[in-house]
Amino acid sequence: MIVDEERPIRSTDPFRPDEVVAEAESWGSDAVAAAVEHGRKAAAEWRATPAPARAQAMGAAADAVAGAAAELTELVIREVGKPRAEAPGEVQRAISILRYYAQQTLDPDGETYPAPDARSLLMARRRPRGLVTLITPWNFPIAIPLWKAAPALAYGNAVLLKPAREAIGVALKVQELIAPHLPDHLLQVAPGDSTIAQALLRASDAVSFTGSTEAGRHVARAATEAGIPAQCEMGGQNASIVLADADRQRAATQIAGAAMGYAGQKCTATSRVIVVGEDNGFTEALVAAVAALPQGDPGEQGVQVGPVINEAARRDVVEAAEEARSEGGRVIAGGQAGAGLGWMVAPTLVSGLPAEASLNQREVFGPIAAIIQASDDGDAVAIANGVRQGLVTSVYTSDLARALSVVDNLDTGLIRVNAPTSGVDFYAPFGGEKSSSHGPREQGKAAREFYTSIRTVTITP
């Protein structure tokens, strides 16, 4: 049973926590029931809409978001503390995603096969799932909802979007911009907590989730019990491997940004730095690169490290540093709450811990990373693979053959050579191995595998 919350869903500025950014009334059982009923009607109408008309609507939605890009950028900065250095890029990425999937509506929707006789036609056609629930996090408040919603809509589905409460303002603004270009109730935003997400999941034809490993496993189990497909992205414990022949300074600069940019609040952030062979000044270069990252008000030009999302997140980083000390590690940078307003925490580097130490095995969603020494390339690969998650690994080297040898043995869904772990291309498949992901890949043409199902049709005169 769904219980209406007594308090509204409220988001606050993580740099100025006393400032409320957005509020919305939490849904109850009546609102969920109405949304499901309206969504199913909208899905039937949308599925019958010709693909060129869907493409035009998606293009108009992209134009609407583009027209409000400056407003959305400011909202992203205030609501989730994303630095101005990154927030405009996320908004532009969202616009590109909408335009990309506007064209995907015109892709072939099936294929033909040789029929058993000369008179018949045998074909496989793709059909939208129907009503899909999207459960999204706060750290990419516009890009992640749209990299799920855009393909869902493009391929003919209706969408129920359950955003994180910390990003409710951005979600409602996106709905305000996009919904007028779509049939009524085709895209609905559902404010609420996990009970709302569970209710929507049970009433849907598919569910796509991004968030913590624990919550993602719960979603996957619930979807299995409901008999619907699930797609879950659940984070990573990502490694950057610095091989002995790598450009140490270049690697240190890139890794510092990948580990600490946006206060480390990305599922693709670097949390382990594996150095092969002699250190040769790399640790010193990394400490200097981290210290050089501008910190403070995310709304100011040039700032790369702002606050974490809330007090609990800051406490997690500080406690992780304390735990590392208790296990024999050395905190060589940061380790304490940062100076300034809000939930600032100093970018933190730890050395001297073994690969199996707690900090190297669990995801701490904040600006903290550990440096681990490896004896050779094989040892580095074993350390990188020695965690339960497998989202992304970076490899730094000047030797192509060596790079390919390491790449072939890594257990991650994304591998980047001489590039930071934190980069993602919206038109390429996205997802991890092991506990990082469940279900088909997201983004690009891979998204069609999840948001449609295949019907095999035989026609005999």
Coordinates of C-alpha atoms in Angstrom, one line a residue:
M1 CA 0.0 0.0 0.0
I2 CA 1.2 3.5 -0.9
V3 CA 1.1 6.1 1.9
D4 CA 1.0 9.8 1.1
E5 CA 3.9 11.6 2.7
E6 CA 3.2 14.4 5.1
R7 CA 6.0 16.5 3.8
P8 CA 6.6 17.6 0.2
I9 CA 9.6 16.4 -1.8
R10 CA 12.2 19.2 -1.4
S11 CA 15.6 19.9 -3.0
T12 CA 18.2 22.3 -1.5
D13 CA 21.3 23.9 -2.8
P14 CA 24.3 21.7 -1.5
F15 CA 26.5 24.8 -1.4
R16 CA 23.9 26.8 0.5
P17 CA 21.9 24.1 2.2
D18 CA 19.4 26.5 3.8
E19 CA 18.2 27.5 0.3
V20 CA 15.3 25.5 -1.0
V21 CA 15.5 25.1 -4.8
A22 CA 12.3 23.2 -5.6
E23 CA 9.3 21.5 -4.0
A24 CA 6.7 19.1 -5.2
E25 CA 3.9 17.1 -3.5
S26 CA 4.7 13.4 -3.2
W27 CA 2.4 11.1 -5.1
G28 CA 0.1 8.7 -3.3
S29 CA -1.8 5.7 -4.4
D30 CA -4.5 7.7 -6.3
A31 CA -1.9 9.6 -8.2
V32 CA 0.0 6.5 -9.2
A33 CA -3.2 4.8 -10.4
A34 CA -4.2 7.8 -12.4
A35 CA -0.8 8.1 -14.0
V36 CA -0.7 4.4 -15.0
E37 CA -4.2 4.7 -16.6
H38 CA -3.3 7.9 -18.4
G39 CA 0.1 6.5 -19.4
R40 CA -1.4 3.3 -21.0
K41 CA -3.8 5.4 -23.0
A42 CA -1.0 7.7 -24.2
A43 CA 1.2 4.7 -25.1
A44 CA -1.5 3.2 -27.3
E45 CA -1.9 6.5 -29.1
W46 CA 1.8 7.1 -29.4
R47 CA 2.5 3.5 -30.8
A48 CA 0.0 4.2 -33.6
T49 CA 1.7 7.5 -34.4
P50 CA 3.7 7.3 -37.7
A51 CA 7.5 7.4 -37.1
P52 CA 8.1 10.7 -39.0
A53 CA 5.5 12.4 -36.7
R54 CA 7.3 11.0 -33.6
A55 CA 10.6 12.2 -35.0
Q56 CA 9.1 15.7 -35.5
A57 CA 7.8 15.8 -31.9
M58 CA 11.2 14.7 -30.6
G59 CA 12.9 17.4 -32.6
A60 CA 10.5 20.0 -31.2
A61 CA 11.3 18.7 -27.7
A62 CA 15.0 19.1 -28.4
D63 CA 14.4 22.7 -29.6
A64 CA 12.5 23.5 -26.4
V65 CA 15.3 22.3 -24.2
A66 CA 17.8 24.2 -26.3
G67 CA 15.8 27.4 -25.9
A68 CA 16.0 27.0 -22.1
A69 CA 19.6 25.9 -21.9
A70 CA 20.8 28.8 -19.9
E71 CA 18.0 28.4 -17.3
L72 CA 18.5 24.7 -17.1
T73 CA 22.2 25.2 -16.6
E74 CA 21.7 27.5 -13.6
L75 CA 19.1 25.1 -12.1
V76 CA 21.5 22.1 -12.4
I77 CA 24.3 24.2 -10.7
R78 CA 22.0 25.2 -7.8
E79 CA 20.1 22.0 -7.3
V80 CA 22.9 19.4 -7.4
G81 CA 26.1 21.5 -7.1
K82 CA 27.5 20.6 -10.5
P83 CA 30.3 23.1 -11.4
R84 CA 29.7 25.6 -14.1
A85 CA 32.7 24.0 -15.9
E86 CA 30.5 20.9 -16.4
A87 CA 26.8 21.9 -16.1
P88 CA 26.4 23.5 -19.6
G89 CA 28.0 20.4 -21.2
E90 CA 25.4 18.2 -19.5
V91 CA 22.6 20.3 -20.8
Q92 CA 24.0 20.3 -24.4
R93 CA 24.5 16.5 -24.1
A94 CA 20.8 16.2 -23.2
I95 CA 19.8 18.2 -26.3
S96 CA 22.1 16.1 -28.5
I97 CA 20.5 12.9 -27.1
L98 CA 17.0 14.1 -28.0
R99 CA 18.1 15.0 -31.5
Y100 CA 19.9 11.7 -31.9
Y101 CA 16.9 9.7 -31.0
A102 CA 14.6 11.9 -33.1
Q103 CA 16.5 10.4 -36.1
Q104 CA 16.5 6.8 -34.6
T105 CA 12.7 6.7 -35.0
L106 CA 13.3 6.4 -38.8
D107 CA 15.6 3.4 -38.5
P108 CA 14.3 0.0 -39.9
D109 CA 11.9 -1.5 -37.5
G110 CA 12.5 -5.1 -38.5
E111 CA 13.8 -7.5 -41.1
T112 CA 12.6 -10.3 -43.4
Y113 CA 13.7 -13.9 -43.5
P114 CA 13.4 -16.6 -46.1
A115 CA 9.9 -18.1 -45.9
P116 CA 9.2 -21.8 -45.8
D117 CA 7.5 -21.5 -49.2
A118 CA 7.5 -19.1 -52.1
R119 CA 4.0 -17.7 -51.3
S120 CA 4.6 -16.6 -47.7
L121 CA 6.3 -13.7 -45.9
L122 CA 8.4 -14.3 -42.8
M123 CA 9.5 -11.2 -40.8
A124 CA 10.5 -9.9 -37.4
R125 CA 9.3 -6.5 -36.3
R126 CA 10.1 -4.4 -33.3
R127 CA 7.3 -3.2 -31.1
P128 CA 7.4 -0.8 -28.1
R129 CA 7.2 -2.3 -24.6
G130 CA 4.3 0.0 -23.7
L131 CA 4.6 1.8 -20.3
V132 CA 8.1 2.1 -18.9
T133 CA 9.3 3.3 -15.5
L134 CA 12.6 5.2 -15.3
I135 CA 14.2 5.6 -11.9
T136 CA 17.0 8.1 -12.1
P137 CA 19.7 9.6 -9.8
W138 CA 20.5 13.2 -8.9
N139 CA 24.1 13.4 -10.1
F140 CA 23.3 13.8 -13.8
P141 CA 19.8 15.3 -13.4
I142 CA 19.0 16.0 -17.0
A143 CA 21.4 13.7 -19.0
I144 CA 20.5 10.4 -17.4
P145 CA 16.7 10.9 -17.4
L146 CA 16.9 11.8 -21.1
W147 CA 19.3 9.1 -22.2
K148 CA 16.6 6.8 -20.9
A149 CA 13.4 8.7 -21.8
A150 CA 14.5 9.8 -25.3
P151 CA 14.9 6.2 -26.7
A152 CA 11.9 5.0 -24.8
L153 CA 9.8 7.8 -26.4
A154 CA 11.4 7.5 -29.8
Y155 CA 10.6 3.8 -30.1
G156 CA 6.9 4.4 -29.1
N157 CA 6.6 4.0 -25.4
A158 CA 5.0 6.1 -22.6
V159 CA 7.3 7.1 -19.7
L160 CA 6.8 7.4 -16.0
L161 CA 9.9 9.2 -14.6
K162 CA 10.7 8.8 -10.9
P163 CA 13.7 11.2 -10.3
A164 CA 15.8 11.4 -7.2
R165 CA 14.3 13.9 -4.7
E166 CA 17.5 15.9 -4.8
A167 CA 16.9 16.6 -8.5
I168 CA 13.1 17.1 -8.5
G169 CA 13.4 20.7 -9.8
V170 CA 15.3 19.7 -13.0
A171 CA 13.0 16.8 -13.7
L172 CA 9.9 19.0 -13.4
K173 CA 11.4 21.6 -15.6
V174 CA 12.3 19.0 -18.3
Q175 CA 8.7 17.8 -18.2
E176 CA 7.4 21.4 -18.5
L177 CA 9.6 21.9 -21.6
I178 CA 9.1 18.6 -23.4
A179 CA 5.5 17.5 -22.5
P180 CA 3.7 20.1 -24.7
H181 CA 5.3 18.6 -27.8
L182 CA 4.0 15.1 -26.9
P183 CA 0.5 13.5 -26.4
D184 CA -1.0 14.2 -23.0
H185 CA 0.5 12.1 -20.2
L186 CA 3.1 10.5 -22.5
L187 CA 5.9 11.8 -20.2
Q188 CA 4.9 12.0 -16.5
V189 CA 7.2 12.9 -13.6
A190 CA 6.4 11.1 -10.3
P191 CA 7.7 12.8 -7.2
G192 CA 8.1 10.5 -4.2
D193 CA 10.2 8.0 -2.4
S194 CA 11.1 4.3 -3.0
T195 CA 7.5 3.2 -2.3
I196 CA 6.4 5.2 -5.3
A197 CA 9.1 3.7 -7.5
Q198 CA 8.0 0.2 -6.4
A199 CA 4.4 0.9 -7.2
L200 CA 5.3 2.3 -10.6
L201 CA 7.5 -0.7 -11.3
R202 CA 4.7 -3.2 -10.6
A203 CA 2.4 -1.4 -13.0
S204 CA 4.9 -1.1 -15.8
D205 CA 6.0 -3.1 -18.8
A206 CA 9.7 -2.4 -18.2
V207 CA 11.9 -0.6 -15.8
S208 CA 15.3 1.2 -16.2
F209 CA 17.2 2.2 -13.1
T210 CA 20.5 4.0 -12.3
G211 CA 21.6 4.3 -8.7
S212 CA 23.3 2.3 -5.9
T213 CA 24.1 -1.4 -6.1
E214 CA 21.8 -2.3 -3.3
A215 CA 18.8 -0.4 -4.7
G216 CA 19.5 -1.8 -8.2
R217 CA 19.5 -5.3 -7.0
H218 CA 16.2 -4.7 -5.4
V219 CA 14.8 -3.3 -8.6
A220 CA 16.1 -6.3 -10.6
R221 CA 14.5 -8.8 -8.2
A222 CA 11.2 -6.9 -8.1
A223 CA 11.2 -6.7 -11.9
T224 CA 11.8 -10.5 -12.1
E225 CA 8.9 -11.1 -9.8
A226 CA 6.7 -8.9 -11.9
G227 CA 7.8 -10.6 -15.1
I228 CA 9.1 -7.5 -16.8
P229 CA 12.5 -6.7 -18.3
A230 CA 14.9 -4.6 -16.1
Q231 CA 17.9 -2.5 -17.0
C232 CA 20.0 -1.5 -14.0
E233 CA 23.2 0.6 -13.8
M234 CA 24.7 0.4 -10.4
G235 CA 28.0 2.2 -10.3
G236 CA 31.7 1.3 -10.2
Q237 CA 34.9 1.0 -8.4
N238 CA 36.9 2.2 -11.3
A239 CA 40.6 2.0 -11.8
S240 CA 43.1 4.1 -13.8
I241 CA 46.2 2.0 -14.6
V242 CA 49.4 3.9 -15.1
L243 CA 51.8 1.6 -17.0
A244 CA 55.6 2.1 -16.6
D245 CA 56.0 3.8 -20.0
A246 CA 53.1 6.3 -19.5
D247 CA 53.5 10.0 -19.6
R248 CA 53.4 10.5 -15.8
Q249 CA 52.4 14.2 -15.8
R250 CA 49.7 13.8 -18.4
A251 CA 48.2 10.8 -16.6
A252 CA 48.3 12.6 -13.2
T253 CA 46.5 15.6 -14.6
Q254 CA 43.7 13.6 -16.2
I255 CA 43.3 11.2 -13.3
A256 CA 43.0 14.2 -10.8
G257 CA 40.0 15.5 -12.8
A258 CA 38.5 12.1 -13.2
A259 CA 38.7 11.3 -9.5
M260 CA 37.8 14.7 -8.0
G261 CA 35.9 16.7 -10.6
Y262 CA 32.3 17.3 -9.5
A263 CA 33.5 16.1 -6.1
G264 CA 33.9 12.6 -7.4
Q265 CA 30.1 12.2 -7.8
K266 CA 30.0 10.1 -11.0
C267 CA 29.7 6.4 -11.4
T268 CA 32.6 6.6 -13.8
A269 CA 34.9 8.5 -11.4
T270 CA 38.4 7.1 -10.8
S271 CA 38.6 5.6 -7.3
R272 CA 41.7 3.5 -7.6
V273 CA 45.0 4.5 -9.2
I274 CA 47.2 1.5 -10.0
V275 CA 50.8 2.4 -10.7
V276 CA 53.0 -0.2 -12.3
G277 CA 56.6 -0.5 -11.3
E278 CA 58.6 2.3 -9.8
D279 CA 56.6 5.4 -8.8
N280 CA 59.0 7.8 -10.6
G281 CA 57.4 10.9 -9.2
F282 CA 53.8 10.0 -10.2
T283 CA 52.4 10.2 -6.7
E284 CA 53.9 13.7 -6.2
A285 CA 52.5 14.7 -9.6
L286 CA 49.0 13.5 -8.7
V287 CA 49.0 15.2 -5.3
A288 CA 50.0 18.5 -7.1
A289 CA 47.4 18.0 -9.8
V290 CA 44.7 17.4 -7.2
A291 CA 45.8 20.5 -5.2
A292 CA 45.6 22.6 -8.3
L293 CA 41.9 21.8 -8.9
P294 CA 39.9 25.0 -8.1
Q295 CA 37.4 24.3 -5.3
G296 CA 34.5 26.3 -4.0
D297 CA 31.2 27.7 -5.2
P298 CA 30.1 25.6 -8.2
G299 CA 28.5 28.7 -9.7
E300 CA 31.8 30.5 -10.1
Q301 CA 33.7 30.2 -13.3
G302 CA 36.7 27.8 -13.2
V303 CA 35.6 25.8 -10.1
Q304 CA 36.0 22.1 -10.7
V305 CA 35.4 20.7 -7.2
G306 CA 32.2 21.9 -5.5
P307 CA 30.3 20.4 -2.6
V308 CA 29.0 16.8 -2.3
I309 CA 25.3 16.5 -2.4
N310 CA 24.5 16.4 1.4
E311 CA 25.9 16.1 4.9
A312 CA 25.8 12.2 4.8
A313 CA 27.9 12.2 1.7
R314 CA 30.5 14.4 3.2
R315 CA 30.6 12.2 6.3
D316 CA 31.1 9.1 4.2
V317 CA 34.2 10.6 2.6
V318 CA 35.7 11.7 6.0
E319 CA 34.9 8.4 7.6
A320 CA 36.5 6.5 4.7
A321 CA 39.7 8.5 5.1
E322 CA 39.7 7.7 8.9
E323 CA 39.1 4.0 8.2
A324 CA 42.0 4.0 5.7
R325 CA 44.3 5.4 8.4
S326 CA 43.1 2.7 10.8
E327 CA 44.0 0.0 8.3
G328 CA 47.5 1.4 7.9
G329 CA 47.0 3.7 4.9
R330 CA 48.5 7.2 4.6
V331 CA 46.2 10.1 3.8
I332 CA 48.5 12.2 1.6
A333 CA 45.9 14.8 0.6
G334 CA 42.6 16.0 2.2
G335 CA 40.7 13.7 4.5
Q336 CA 38.6 16.3 6.2
A337 CA 35.6 18.6 5.6
G338 CA 36.5 21.4 3.2
A339 CA 36.6 25.1 3.8
G340 CA 33.7 27.3 2.7
L341 CA 29.9 27.0 2.6
G342 CA 27.8 23.9 2.3
W343 CA 28.9 20.3 2.1
M344 CA 32.5 20.9 1.0
V345 CA 35.0 18.1 1.6
A346 CA 38.7 18.2 0.7
P347 CA 39.7 16.1 -2.3
T348 CA 41.4 13.1 -0.7
L349 CA 44.2 10.8 -1.7
V350 CA 45.3 7.7 0.2
S351 CA 48.4 5.5 -0.3
G352 CA 49.8 2.4 1.3
L353 CA 46.7 0.3 1.4
P354 CA 46.6 -3.2 0.0
A355 CA 44.2 -3.9 -2.9
E356 CA 41.8 -5.8 -0.6
A357 CA 41.4 -2.9 1.9
S358 CA 37.9 -1.6 2.4
L359 CA 38.5 1.7 0.5
N360 CA 39.7 -0.2 -2.5
Q361 CA 36.7 -2.6 -2.5
R362 CA 33.6 -0.3 -2.0
E363 CA 32.4 2.7 -3.8
V364 CA 32.6 5.9 -1.8
F365 CA 30.6 8.5 -3.8
G366 CA 32.8 11.5 -3.3
P367 CA 36.3 13.0 -4.0
I368 CA 38.5 10.2 -2.6
A369 CA 40.9 7.8 -4.4
A370 CA 43.6 5.4 -3.4
I371 CA 47.0 4.8 -5.0
I372 CA 48.0 1.1 -5.3
Q373 CA 51.4 -0.2 -6.4
A374 CA 51.5 -3.1 -8.9
S375 CA 54.6 -5.1 -9.7
D376 CA 53.9 -5.6 -13.5
D377 CA 51.1 -5.3 -16.0
G378 CA 49.6 -8.7 -15.1
D379 CA 49.5 -7.7 -11.4
A380 CA 47.8 -4.4 -12.4
V381 CA 45.1 -6.2 -14.3
A382 CA 44.5 -8.6 -11.4
I383 CA 44.1 -5.6 -9.0
A384 CA 41.8 -3.8 -11.4
N385 CA 39.6 -6.8 -11.8
G386 CA 39.7 -7.7 -8.1
V387 CA 36.5 -5.9 -7.2
R388 CA 32.8 -6.9 -7.5
Q389 CA 32.0 -4.1 -10.0
G390 CA 33.2 -3.6 -13.5
L391 CA 32.1 -0.4 -15.1
V392 CA 35.2 1.4 -16.6
T393 CA 39.0 1.2 -16.6
S394 CA 41.5 3.7 -18.0
V395 CA 44.9 2.6 -19.2
Y396 CA 47.8 5.0 -19.6
T397 CA 50.7 4.0 -21.8
S398 CA 52.7 5.0 -24.9
D399 CA 52.9 1.4 -26.3
L400 CA 49.9 0.3 -28.4
A401 CA 50.7 -3.4 -28.2
R402 CA 51.0 -3.2 -24.5
A403 CA 47.7 -1.3 -24.3
L404 CA 45.9 -4.0 -26.4
S405 CA 47.3 -6.7 -24.2
V406 CA 46.0 -5.1 -21.0
V407 CA 42.6 -4.2 -22.6
D408 CA 42.0 -7.8 -23.6
N409 CA 42.2 -8.9 -20.0
L410 CA 40.1 -6.3 -18.2
D411 CA 36.6 -7.1 -16.8
T412 CA 34.9 -3.8 -17.4
G413 CA 32.3 -2.7 -19.9
L414 CA 34.1 0.5 -20.8
I415 CA 37.8 0.7 -21.4
R416 CA 39.6 4.0 -22.2
V417 CA 43.2 4.2 -23.3
N418 CA 45.0 7.5 -22.4
A419 CA 41.7 9.0 -21.6
P420 CA 40.0 9.6 -18.2
T421 CA 37.4 7.1 -16.8
S422 CA 34.8 9.8 -16.6
G423 CA 34.1 10.3 -20.3
V424 CA 31.0 8.8 -21.9
D425 CA 29.8 9.1 -25.5
F426 CA 26.0 9.2 -25.7
Y427 CA 25.8 7.4 -29.1
A428 CA 27.9 4.4 -28.0
P429 CA 26.7 1.5 -25.8
F430 CA 27.1 2.2 -22.0
G431 CA 27.2 -0.3 -19.2
G432 CA 29.4 -2.5 -17.1
E433 CA 30.2 -6.1 -16.1
K434 CA 29.7 -8.0 -12.9
S435 CA 27.8 -6.0 -10.2
S436 CA 27.9 -2.7 -12.2
S437 CA 25.1 -3.5 -14.5
H438 CA 22.1 -5.8 -15.0
G439 CA 20.3 -6.2 -18.3
P440 CA 21.1 -4.8 -21.8
R441 CA 23.3 -1.8 -22.5
E442 CA 22.1 1.8 -22.5
Q443 CA 22.5 4.5 -25.1
G444 CA 23.1 4.6 -28.8
K445 CA 21.5 2.0 -31.0
A446 CA 21.8 -0.5 -28.1
A447 CA 18.9 1.2 -26.4
R448 CA 16.5 -0.3 -28.9
E449 CA 17.2 -3.8 -27.5
F450 CA 15.6 -2.8 -24.2
Y451 CA 12.8 -0.4 -25.2
T452 CA 11.3 -2.7 -27.9
S453 CA 10.5 -6.4 -28.2
I454 CA 10.6 -8.5 -31.3
R455 CA 7.5 -10.0 -32.8
T456 CA 8.0 -12.7 -35.5
V457 CA 5.2 -12.6 -38.1
T458 CA 4.4 -15.2 -40.8
I459 CA 1.9 -14.1 -43.5
T460 CA 0.6 -16.8 -45.8
P461 CA -1.9 -15.9 -48.6

